[in-house]
Short mmCIF file of C-alpha atoms in Angstrom, two decimals:
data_model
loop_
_atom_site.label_atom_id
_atom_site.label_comp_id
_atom_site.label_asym_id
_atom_site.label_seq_id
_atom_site.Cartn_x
_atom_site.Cartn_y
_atom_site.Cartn_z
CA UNK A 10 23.84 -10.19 28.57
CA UNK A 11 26.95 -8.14 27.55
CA UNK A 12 26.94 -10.07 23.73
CA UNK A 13 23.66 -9.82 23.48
CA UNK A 14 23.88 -5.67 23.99
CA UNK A 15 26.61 -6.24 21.54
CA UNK A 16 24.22 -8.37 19.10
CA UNK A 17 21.95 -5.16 19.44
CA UNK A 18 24.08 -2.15 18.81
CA UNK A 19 25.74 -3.78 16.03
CA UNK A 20 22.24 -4.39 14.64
CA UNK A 21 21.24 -0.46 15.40
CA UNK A 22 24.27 0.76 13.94
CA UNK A 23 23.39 -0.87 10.35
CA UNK A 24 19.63 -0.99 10.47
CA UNK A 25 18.77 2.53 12.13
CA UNK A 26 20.16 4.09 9.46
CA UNK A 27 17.89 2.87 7.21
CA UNK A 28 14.98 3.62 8.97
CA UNK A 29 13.87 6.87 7.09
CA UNK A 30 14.14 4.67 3.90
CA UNK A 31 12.03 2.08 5.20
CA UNK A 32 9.34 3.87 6.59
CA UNK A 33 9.27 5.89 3.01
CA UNK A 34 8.73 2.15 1.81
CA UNK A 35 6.35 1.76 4.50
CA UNK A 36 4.07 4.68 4.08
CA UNK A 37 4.02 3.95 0.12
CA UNK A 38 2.85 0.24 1.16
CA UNK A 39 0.20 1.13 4.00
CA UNK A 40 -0.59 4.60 2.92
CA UNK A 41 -0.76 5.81 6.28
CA UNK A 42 1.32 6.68 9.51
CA UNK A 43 -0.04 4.45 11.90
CA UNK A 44 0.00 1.59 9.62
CA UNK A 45 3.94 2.37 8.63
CA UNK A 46 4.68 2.66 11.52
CA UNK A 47 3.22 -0.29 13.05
CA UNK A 48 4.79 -2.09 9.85
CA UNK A 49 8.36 -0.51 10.07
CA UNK A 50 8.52 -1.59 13.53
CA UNK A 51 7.30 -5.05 12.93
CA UNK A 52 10.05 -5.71 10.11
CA UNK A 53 13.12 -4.18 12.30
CA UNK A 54 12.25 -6.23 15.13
CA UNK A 55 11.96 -9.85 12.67
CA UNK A 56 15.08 -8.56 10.45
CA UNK A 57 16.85 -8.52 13.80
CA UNK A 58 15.55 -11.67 15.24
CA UNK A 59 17.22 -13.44 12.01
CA UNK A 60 20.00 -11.06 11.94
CA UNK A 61 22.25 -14.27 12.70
CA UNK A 62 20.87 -15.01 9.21
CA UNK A 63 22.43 -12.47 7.47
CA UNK A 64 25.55 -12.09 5.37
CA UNK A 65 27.59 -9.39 6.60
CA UNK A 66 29.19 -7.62 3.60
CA UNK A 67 25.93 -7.89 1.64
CA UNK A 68 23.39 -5.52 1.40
CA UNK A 69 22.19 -4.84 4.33
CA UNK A 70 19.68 -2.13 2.93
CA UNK A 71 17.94 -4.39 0.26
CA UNK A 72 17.45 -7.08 3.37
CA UNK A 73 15.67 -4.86 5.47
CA UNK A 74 13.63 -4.07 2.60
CA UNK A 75 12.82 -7.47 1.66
CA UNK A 76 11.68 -8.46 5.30
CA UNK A 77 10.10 -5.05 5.45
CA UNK A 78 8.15 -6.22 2.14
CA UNK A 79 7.25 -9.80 3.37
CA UNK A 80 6.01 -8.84 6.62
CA UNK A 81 3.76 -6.72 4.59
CA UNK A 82 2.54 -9.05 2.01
CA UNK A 83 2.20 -11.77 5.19
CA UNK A 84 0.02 -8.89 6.57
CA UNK A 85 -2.11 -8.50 3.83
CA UNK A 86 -2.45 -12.48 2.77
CA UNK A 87 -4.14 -12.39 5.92
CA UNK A 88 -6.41 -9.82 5.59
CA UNK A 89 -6.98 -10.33 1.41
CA UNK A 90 -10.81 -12.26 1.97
CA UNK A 91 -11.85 -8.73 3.77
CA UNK A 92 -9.85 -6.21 1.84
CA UNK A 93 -9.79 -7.62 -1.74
CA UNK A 94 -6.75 -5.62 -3.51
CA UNK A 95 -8.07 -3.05 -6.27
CA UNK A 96 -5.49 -3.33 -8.36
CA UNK A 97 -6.35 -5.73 -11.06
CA UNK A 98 -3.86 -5.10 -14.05
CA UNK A 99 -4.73 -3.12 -17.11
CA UNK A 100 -3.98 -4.21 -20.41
CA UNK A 101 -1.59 -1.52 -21.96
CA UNK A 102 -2.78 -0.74 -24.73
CA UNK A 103 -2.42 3.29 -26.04
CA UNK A 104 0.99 2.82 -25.19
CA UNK A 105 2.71 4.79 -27.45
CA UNK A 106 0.87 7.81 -27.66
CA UNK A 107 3.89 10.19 -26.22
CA UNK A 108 5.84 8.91 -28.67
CA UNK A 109 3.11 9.59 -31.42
CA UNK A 110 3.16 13.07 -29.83
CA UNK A 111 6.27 13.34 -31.24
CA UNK A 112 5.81 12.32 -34.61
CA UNK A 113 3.59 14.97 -35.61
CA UNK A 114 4.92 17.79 -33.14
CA UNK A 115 8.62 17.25 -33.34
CA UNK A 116 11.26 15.04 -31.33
CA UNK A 117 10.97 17.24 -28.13
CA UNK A 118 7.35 17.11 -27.74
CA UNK A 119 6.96 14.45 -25.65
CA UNK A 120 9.16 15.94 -23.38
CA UNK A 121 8.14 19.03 -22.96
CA UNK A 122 4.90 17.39 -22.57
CA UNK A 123 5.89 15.64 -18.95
CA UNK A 124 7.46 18.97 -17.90
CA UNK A 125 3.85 20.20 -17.84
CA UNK A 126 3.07 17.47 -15.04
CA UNK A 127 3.33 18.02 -11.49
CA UNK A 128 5.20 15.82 -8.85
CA UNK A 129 1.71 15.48 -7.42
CA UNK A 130 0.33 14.47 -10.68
CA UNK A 131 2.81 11.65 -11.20
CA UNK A 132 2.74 10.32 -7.54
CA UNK A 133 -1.02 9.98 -7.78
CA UNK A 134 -0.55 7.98 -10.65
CA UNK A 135 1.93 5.68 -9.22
CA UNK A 136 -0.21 5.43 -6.24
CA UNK A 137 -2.89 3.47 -8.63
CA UNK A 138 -0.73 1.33 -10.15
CA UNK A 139 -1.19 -2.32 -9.85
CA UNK A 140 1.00 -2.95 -6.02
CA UNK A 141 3.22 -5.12 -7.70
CA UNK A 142 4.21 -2.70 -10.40
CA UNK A 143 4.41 0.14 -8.47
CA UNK A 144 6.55 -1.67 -6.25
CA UNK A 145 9.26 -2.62 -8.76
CA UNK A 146 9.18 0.83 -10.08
CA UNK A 147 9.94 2.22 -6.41
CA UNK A 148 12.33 -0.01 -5.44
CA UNK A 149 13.98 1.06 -8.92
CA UNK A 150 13.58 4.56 -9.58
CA UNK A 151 13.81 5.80 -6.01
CA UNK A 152 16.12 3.44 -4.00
CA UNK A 153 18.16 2.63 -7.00
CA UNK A 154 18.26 -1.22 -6.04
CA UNK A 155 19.75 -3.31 -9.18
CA UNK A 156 17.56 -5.83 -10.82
CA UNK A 157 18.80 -8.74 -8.86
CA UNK A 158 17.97 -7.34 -5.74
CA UNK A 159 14.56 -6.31 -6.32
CA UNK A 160 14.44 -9.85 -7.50
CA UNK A 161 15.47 -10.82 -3.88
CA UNK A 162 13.13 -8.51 -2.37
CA UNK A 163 10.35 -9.22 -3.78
CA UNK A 164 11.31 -13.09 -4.00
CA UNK A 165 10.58 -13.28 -7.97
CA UNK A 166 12.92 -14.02 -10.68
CA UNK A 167 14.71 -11.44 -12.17
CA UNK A 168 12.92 -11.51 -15.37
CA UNK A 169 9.47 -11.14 -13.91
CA UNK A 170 11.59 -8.16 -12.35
CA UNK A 171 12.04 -6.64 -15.39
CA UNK A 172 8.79 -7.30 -17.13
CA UNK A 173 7.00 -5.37 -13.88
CA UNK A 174 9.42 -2.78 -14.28
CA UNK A 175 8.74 -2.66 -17.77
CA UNK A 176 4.76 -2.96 -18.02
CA UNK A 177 4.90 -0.92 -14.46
CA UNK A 178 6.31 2.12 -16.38
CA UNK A 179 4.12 1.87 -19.80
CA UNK A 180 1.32 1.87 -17.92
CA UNK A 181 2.31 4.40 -15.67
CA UNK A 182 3.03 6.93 -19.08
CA UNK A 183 -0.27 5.83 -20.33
CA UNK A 184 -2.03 7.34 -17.20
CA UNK A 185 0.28 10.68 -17.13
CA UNK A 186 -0.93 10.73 -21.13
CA UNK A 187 -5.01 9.93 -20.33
CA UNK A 188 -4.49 12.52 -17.84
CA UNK A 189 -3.00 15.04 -19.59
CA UNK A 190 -5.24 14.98 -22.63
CA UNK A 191 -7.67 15.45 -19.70
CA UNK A 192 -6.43 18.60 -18.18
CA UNK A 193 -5.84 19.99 -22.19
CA UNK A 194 -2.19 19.53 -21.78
CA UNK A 195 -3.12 17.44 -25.28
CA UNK A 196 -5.64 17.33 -27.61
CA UNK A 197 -6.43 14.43 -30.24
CA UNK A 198 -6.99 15.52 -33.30
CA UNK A 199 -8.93 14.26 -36.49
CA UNK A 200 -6.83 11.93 -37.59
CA UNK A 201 -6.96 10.03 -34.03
CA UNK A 202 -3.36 11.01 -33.80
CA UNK A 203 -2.37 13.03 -30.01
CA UNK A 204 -0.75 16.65 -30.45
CA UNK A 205 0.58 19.13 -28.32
CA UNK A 206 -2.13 21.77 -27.51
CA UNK A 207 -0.05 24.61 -28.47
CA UNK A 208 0.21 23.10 -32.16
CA UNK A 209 -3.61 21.91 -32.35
CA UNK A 210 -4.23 25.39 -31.42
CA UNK A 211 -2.38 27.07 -34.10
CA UNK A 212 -2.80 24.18 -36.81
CA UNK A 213 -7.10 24.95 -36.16
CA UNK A 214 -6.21 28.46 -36.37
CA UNK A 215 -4.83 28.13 -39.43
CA UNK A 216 -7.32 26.23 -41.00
CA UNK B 30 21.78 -5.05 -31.95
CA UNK B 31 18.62 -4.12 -34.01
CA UNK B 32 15.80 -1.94 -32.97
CA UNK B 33 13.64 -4.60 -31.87
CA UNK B 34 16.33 -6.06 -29.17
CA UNK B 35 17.78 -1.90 -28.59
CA UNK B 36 14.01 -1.56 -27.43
CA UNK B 37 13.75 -4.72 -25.48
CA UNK B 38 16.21 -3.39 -23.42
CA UNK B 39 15.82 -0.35 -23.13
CA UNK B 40 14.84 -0.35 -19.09
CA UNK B 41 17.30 -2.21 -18.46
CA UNK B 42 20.05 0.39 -20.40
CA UNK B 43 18.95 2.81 -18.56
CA UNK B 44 18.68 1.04 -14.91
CA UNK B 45 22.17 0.31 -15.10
CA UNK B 46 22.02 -3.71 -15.63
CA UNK B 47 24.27 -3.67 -18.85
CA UNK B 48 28.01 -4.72 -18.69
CA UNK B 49 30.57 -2.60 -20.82
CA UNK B 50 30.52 -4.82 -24.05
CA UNK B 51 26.63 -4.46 -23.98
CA UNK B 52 26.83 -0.49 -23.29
CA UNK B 53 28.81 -0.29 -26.38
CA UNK B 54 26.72 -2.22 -28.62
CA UNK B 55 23.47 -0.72 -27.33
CA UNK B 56 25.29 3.33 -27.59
CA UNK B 57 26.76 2.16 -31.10
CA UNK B 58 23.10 1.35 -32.37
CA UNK B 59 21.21 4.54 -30.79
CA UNK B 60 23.59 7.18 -32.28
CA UNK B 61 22.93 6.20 -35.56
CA UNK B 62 18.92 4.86 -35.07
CA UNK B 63 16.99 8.32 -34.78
CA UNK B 64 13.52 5.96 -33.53
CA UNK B 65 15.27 4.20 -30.63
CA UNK B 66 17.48 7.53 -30.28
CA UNK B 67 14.08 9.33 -29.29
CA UNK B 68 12.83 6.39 -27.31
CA UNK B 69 15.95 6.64 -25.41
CA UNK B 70 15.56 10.38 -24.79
CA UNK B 71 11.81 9.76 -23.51
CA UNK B 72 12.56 6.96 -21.39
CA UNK B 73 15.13 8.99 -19.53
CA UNK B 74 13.21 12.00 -19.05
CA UNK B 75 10.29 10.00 -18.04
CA UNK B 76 12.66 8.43 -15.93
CA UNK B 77 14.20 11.72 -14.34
CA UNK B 78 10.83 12.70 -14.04
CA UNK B 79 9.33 9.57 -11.70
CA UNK B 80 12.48 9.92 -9.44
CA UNK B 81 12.80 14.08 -8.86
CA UNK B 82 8.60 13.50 -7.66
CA UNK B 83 9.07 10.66 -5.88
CA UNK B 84 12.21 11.78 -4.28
CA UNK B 85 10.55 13.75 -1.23
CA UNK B 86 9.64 10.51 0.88
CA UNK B 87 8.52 12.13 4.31
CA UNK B 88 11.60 11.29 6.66
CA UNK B 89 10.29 8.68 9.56
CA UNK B 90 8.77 10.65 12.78
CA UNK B 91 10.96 11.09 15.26
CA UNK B 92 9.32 9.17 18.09
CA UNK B 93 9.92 5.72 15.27
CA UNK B 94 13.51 5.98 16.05
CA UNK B 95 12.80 5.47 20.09
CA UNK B 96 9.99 3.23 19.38
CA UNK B 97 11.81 1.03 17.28
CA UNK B 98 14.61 0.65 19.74
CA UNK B 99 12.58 0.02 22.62
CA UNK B 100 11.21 -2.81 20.78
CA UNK B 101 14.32 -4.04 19.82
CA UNK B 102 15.41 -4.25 23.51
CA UNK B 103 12.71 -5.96 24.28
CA UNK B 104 13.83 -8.91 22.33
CA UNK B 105 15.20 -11.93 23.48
CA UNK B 106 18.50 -12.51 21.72
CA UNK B 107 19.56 -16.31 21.62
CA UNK B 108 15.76 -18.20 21.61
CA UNK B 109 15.12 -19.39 18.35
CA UNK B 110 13.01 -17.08 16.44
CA UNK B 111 9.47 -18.02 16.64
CA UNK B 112 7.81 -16.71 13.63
CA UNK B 113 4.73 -17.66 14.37
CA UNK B 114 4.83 -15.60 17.60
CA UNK B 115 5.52 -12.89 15.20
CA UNK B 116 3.33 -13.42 12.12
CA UNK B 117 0.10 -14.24 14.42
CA UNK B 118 -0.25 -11.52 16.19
CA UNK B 119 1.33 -9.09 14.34
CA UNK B 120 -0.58 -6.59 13.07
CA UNK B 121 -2.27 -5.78 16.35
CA UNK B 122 0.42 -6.38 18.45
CA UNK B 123 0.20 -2.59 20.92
CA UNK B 124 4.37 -1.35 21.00
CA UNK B 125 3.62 -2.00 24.75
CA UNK B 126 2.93 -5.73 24.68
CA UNK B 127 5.86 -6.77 21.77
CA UNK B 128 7.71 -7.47 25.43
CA UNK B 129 5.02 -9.90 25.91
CA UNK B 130 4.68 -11.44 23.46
CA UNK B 131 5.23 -15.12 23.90
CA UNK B 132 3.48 -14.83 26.94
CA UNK B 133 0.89 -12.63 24.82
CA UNK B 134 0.00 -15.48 22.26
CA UNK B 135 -0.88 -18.34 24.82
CA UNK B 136 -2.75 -15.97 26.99
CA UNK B 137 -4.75 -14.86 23.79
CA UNK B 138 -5.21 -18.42 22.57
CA UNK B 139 -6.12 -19.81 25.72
CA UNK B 140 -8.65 -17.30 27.17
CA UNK B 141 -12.14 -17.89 26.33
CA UNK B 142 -13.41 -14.98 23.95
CA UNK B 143 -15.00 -12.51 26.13
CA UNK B 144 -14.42 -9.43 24.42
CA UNK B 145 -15.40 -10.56 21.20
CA UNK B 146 -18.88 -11.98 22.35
CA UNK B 147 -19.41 -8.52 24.58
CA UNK B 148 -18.37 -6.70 20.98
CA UNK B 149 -21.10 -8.37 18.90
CA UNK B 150 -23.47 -7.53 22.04
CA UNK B 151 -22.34 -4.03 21.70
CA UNK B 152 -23.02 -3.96 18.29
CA UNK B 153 -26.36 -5.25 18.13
CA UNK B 154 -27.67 -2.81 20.66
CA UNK B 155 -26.27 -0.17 18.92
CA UNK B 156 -27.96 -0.96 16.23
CA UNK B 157 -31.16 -1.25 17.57
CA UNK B 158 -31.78 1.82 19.50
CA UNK B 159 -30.69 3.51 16.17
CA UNK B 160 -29.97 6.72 17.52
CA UNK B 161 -29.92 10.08 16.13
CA UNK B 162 -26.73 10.89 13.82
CA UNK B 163 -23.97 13.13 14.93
CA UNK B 164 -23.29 13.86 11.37
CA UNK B 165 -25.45 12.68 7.79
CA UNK B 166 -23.33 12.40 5.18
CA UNK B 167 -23.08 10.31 2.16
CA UNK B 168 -19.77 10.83 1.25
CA UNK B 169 -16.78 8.16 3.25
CA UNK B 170 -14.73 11.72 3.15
CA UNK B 171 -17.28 13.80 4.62
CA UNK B 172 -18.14 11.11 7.69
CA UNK B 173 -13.80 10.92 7.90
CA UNK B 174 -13.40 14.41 8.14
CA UNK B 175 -15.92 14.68 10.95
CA UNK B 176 -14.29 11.95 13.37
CA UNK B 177 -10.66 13.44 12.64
CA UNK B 178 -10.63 15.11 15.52
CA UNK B 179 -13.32 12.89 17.74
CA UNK B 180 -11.51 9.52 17.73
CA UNK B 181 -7.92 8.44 18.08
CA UNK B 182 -7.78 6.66 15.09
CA UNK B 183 -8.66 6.76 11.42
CA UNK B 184 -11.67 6.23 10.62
CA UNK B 185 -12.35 4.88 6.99
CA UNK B 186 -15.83 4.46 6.17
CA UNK B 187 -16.32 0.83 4.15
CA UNK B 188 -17.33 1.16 0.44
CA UNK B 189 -19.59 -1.38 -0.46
CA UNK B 190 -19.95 -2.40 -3.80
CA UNK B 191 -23.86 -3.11 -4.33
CA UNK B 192 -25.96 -0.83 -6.80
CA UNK B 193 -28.21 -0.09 -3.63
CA UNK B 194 -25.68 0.59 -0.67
CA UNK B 195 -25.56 4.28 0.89
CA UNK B 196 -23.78 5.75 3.41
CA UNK B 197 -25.90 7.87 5.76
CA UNK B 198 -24.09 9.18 8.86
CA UNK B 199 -22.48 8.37 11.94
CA UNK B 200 -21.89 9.35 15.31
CA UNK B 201 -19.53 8.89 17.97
CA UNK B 202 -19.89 6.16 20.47
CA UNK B 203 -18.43 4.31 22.89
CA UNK B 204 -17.22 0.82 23.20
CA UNK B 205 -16.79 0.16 27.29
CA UNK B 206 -14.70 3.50 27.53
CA UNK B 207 -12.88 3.77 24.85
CA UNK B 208 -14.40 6.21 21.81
CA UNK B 209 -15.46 4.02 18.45
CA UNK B 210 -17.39 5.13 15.58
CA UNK B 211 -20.44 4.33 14.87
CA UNK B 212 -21.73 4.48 10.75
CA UNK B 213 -24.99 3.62 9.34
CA UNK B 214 -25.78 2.60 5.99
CA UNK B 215 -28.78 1.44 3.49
CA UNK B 216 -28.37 -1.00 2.01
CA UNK B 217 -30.83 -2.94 -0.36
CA UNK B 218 -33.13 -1.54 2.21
CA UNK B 219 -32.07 -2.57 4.71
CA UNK B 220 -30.30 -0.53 7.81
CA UNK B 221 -26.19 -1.80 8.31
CA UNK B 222 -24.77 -0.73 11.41
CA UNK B 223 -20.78 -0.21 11.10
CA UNK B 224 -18.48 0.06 14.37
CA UNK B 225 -14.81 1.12 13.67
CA UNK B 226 -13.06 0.28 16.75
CA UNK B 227 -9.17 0.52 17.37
CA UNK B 228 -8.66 -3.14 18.66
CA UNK B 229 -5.63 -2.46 19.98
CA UNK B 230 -7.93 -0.09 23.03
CA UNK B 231 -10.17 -2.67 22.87
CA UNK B 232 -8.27 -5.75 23.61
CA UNK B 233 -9.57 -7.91 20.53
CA UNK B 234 -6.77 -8.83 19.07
CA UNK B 235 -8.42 -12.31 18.32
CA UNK B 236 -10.27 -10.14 16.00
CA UNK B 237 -7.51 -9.84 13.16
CA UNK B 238 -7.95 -13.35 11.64
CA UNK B 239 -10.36 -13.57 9.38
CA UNK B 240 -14.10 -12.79 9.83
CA UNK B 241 -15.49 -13.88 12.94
CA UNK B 242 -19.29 -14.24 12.68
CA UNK B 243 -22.26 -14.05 15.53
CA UNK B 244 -25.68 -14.76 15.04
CA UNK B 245 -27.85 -13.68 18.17
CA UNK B 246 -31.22 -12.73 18.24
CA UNK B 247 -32.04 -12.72 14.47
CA UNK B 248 -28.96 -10.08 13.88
CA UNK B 249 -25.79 -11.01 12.07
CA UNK B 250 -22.65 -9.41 13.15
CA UNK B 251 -19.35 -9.99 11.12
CA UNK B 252 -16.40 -8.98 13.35
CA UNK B 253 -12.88 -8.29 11.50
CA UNK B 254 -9.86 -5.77 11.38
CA UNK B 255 -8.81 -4.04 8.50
CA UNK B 256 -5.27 -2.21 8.06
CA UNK B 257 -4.89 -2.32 11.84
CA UNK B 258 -8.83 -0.94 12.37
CA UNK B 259 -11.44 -2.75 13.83
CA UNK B 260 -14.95 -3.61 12.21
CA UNK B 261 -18.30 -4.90 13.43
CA UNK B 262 -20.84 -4.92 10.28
CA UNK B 263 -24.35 -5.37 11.77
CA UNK B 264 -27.35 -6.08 10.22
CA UNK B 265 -30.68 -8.10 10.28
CA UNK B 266 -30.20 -9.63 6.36
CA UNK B 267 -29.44 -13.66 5.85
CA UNK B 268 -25.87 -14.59 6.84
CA UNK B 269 -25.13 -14.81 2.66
CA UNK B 270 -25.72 -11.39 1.75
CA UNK B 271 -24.03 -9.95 5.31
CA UNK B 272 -20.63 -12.46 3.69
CA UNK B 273 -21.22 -11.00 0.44
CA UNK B 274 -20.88 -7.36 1.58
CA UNK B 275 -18.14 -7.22 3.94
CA UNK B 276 -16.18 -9.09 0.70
CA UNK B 277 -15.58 -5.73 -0.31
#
């Protein structure tokens, strides 16, 4: 009884710090409370059911994420013939256009260009990325998990890490652009060419 | 390097995945290439830009902390981990029962399915007496806004994809004493009932694998759970078209 209270506090004291982290994970995954926590709870409880399993001196962090992500994906395997998964992958496509932005509008353009966007703007873009993506650019950009790990968590190899990372982010930018020529941020202009607004404006002006 | 390998790599420069020797070759090359220089600068801001709006992740609730570690006390250190015990159940599993949860599966696998038949009966009658809506509404967001505050759960109104499927309205309703939702829809012409149940009140946790069909007198009923809700689609069309909706 004693070891196994033992067995348990050791496990608190490296999980529970984690938790806030996970359940960030967790809400990004489900998209709502109940569901996170539902989820968060289910992955603490496996992670320390196989916590015999586990190396100390490794990362303890980027475990609990990848049992937090396979309970999730077990979850959803389950449930995929109800709740077929919208996120069917775009081609990419228009990729470039921020950097064409630049071309005609000088080096900083592009720049300046995602200063217009909001935080809210850019997380409901990552929100409707294709899961797997959007999960490699998470695990990257926010928890700052190396390559190899994100490889572990999302049990892939590490170049299909980087090519969701890497397609992830393009089509992300693509979005933020389509969007932003949307809201006037940026206007085409005759030549099919993207501009900032300010210098369509004055360019029109001056014709 | 040359531009095409400088932008290859370019993620991976800037993740921090590149060993000193590889720094230096990659920093040589984008000082003097303006192109790549610029992709560089983009990429970085862009970068910069994901993290500062992803950075404010909502910190967990405080009650997840206490929930979390009554669960984990609940656990019985030294058995072999059963995953199955685990995976099965899992997504309905009430905090309350994780302590039961061996015992939990054979009960649930052994008892005869009572509360799924009595939740197609439900269903059908409900469907039948077709009573006046609590709220019309055509929009999922609309009907979700009205139960916020009416049902302990969230209640997200199914989207089917047919050319010919409306949402009308809803109203609340009970399932033995616990409060459900109740939706109706046309579809094709024809009248769909929708329940949205939480199964964890309900006690169906059999519900969660799958789509569990009933066919009794002339209705169809698909029974399923969604994201930890519970559905009953009910409707008088052929077996075929009720599969073909609920695909959704």
């Amino acid at each position: 009884m004693n070891t196994s209270r033992q067995h348990r506090t050791e496990f608190e004291k490296e999980a529970l710090p984690h938790l806030d982290a996970l359940y960030g994970m967790a809400m990004r995954l489900t998209g709502n409370e109940r569901d996170a926590e539902d989820l968060v709870q289910d992955a603490v409880v496996k992670a320390f059911r196989f916590f015999h399993r586990f190396e100390s001196g490794s990362n303890i962090k980027a475990w609990l994420f990848k049992v937090l992500v396979n309970t999730f994906y077990n979850t959803i395997r389950k449930q995929r013939n109800i709740n077929r998964l919208h996120t069917e992958a775009e081609t990419d496509g228009h990729l470039d256009l921020f950097l064409s932005a630049a071309t005609t509008a000088g080096r900083n353009a592009e720049t300046d260009l995602l200063d217009r966007l909001a935080a809210q703007e850019i997380q409901a873009a990552i929100e409707q990325l294709p899961r797997e993506f959007r999960l490699a650019v998470i695990l990257s950009d926010v928890h700052d998990f190396s390559y190899k790990e994100i490889a572990e968590i999302l049990e892939c190899p590490v170049g299909t890490v980087m090519s969701r990372l890497h397609r992830g982010r393009r089509l992300l930018q693509k979005r933020l652009f389509d969007y932003a020529v949307e809201q006037g941020y940026v206007r085409p202009t005759a030549d099919g060419t993207m501009t900032d607004f300010e210098t369509y404006r004055r360019r029109k002006e001056g014709a | 390097m040359d531009c095409k390998e400088v932008q290859g790599f370019l993620h991976a420069y800037l993740d921090g995945e590149f060993d000193e020797a590889e720094r230096v070759a990659m920093a040589s090359h984008l000082q003097v290439c303006d192109e790549c220089g610029g992709q560089l600068r983009f990429e970085s801001a862009f970068r910069r830009k994901v993290r500062d709006s992803l950075a404010v992740e909502q910190p967990a609730p405080p009650h997840l902390v206490a929930r979390v570690r009554g669960a984990l006390s609940r656990v019985e250190v030294g058995k072999p981990a059963e995953s199955w015990t685990i995976r099965g159940l899992r997504w309905l599993i009430p905090a309350a029962a994780a302590a039961t949860l061996l015992v939990g599966v054979v009960v649930s696998r052994r008892r005869d399915e009572p509360p799924r038949e009595a939740l197609a009966e439900y269903s059908i009658q409900w469907h039948r007496r077709n009573l006046p809506l609590d709220v019309q509404a055509t929009t999922p967001g609309a009907v979700r806004g009205f139960f916020t505050d009416k049902v302990p759960f969230a209640v997200r109104p199914p989207v089917f994809r047919r050319k010919h499927a409306r949402l009308v309205g809803g109203r609340l309703a009970n399932l033995r004493e616990h409060e459900a939702a109740y939706l109706t829809y046309q579809v094709d012409g024809r009248r769909v009932s929708v329940f949205i149940f939480d199964p964890q009140a309900l006690d169906v946790q059999q519900v969660q694998q799958g789509i569990h069909w009933r066919r009794l007198r002339g209705y169809n009923v698909a029974l399923f759970s969604s994201r930890g809700t519970g559905y009953a689609v009910t409707t008088d069309m052929e077996p075929e078209q009720l599969g073909r909706l609920v695909s959704w």
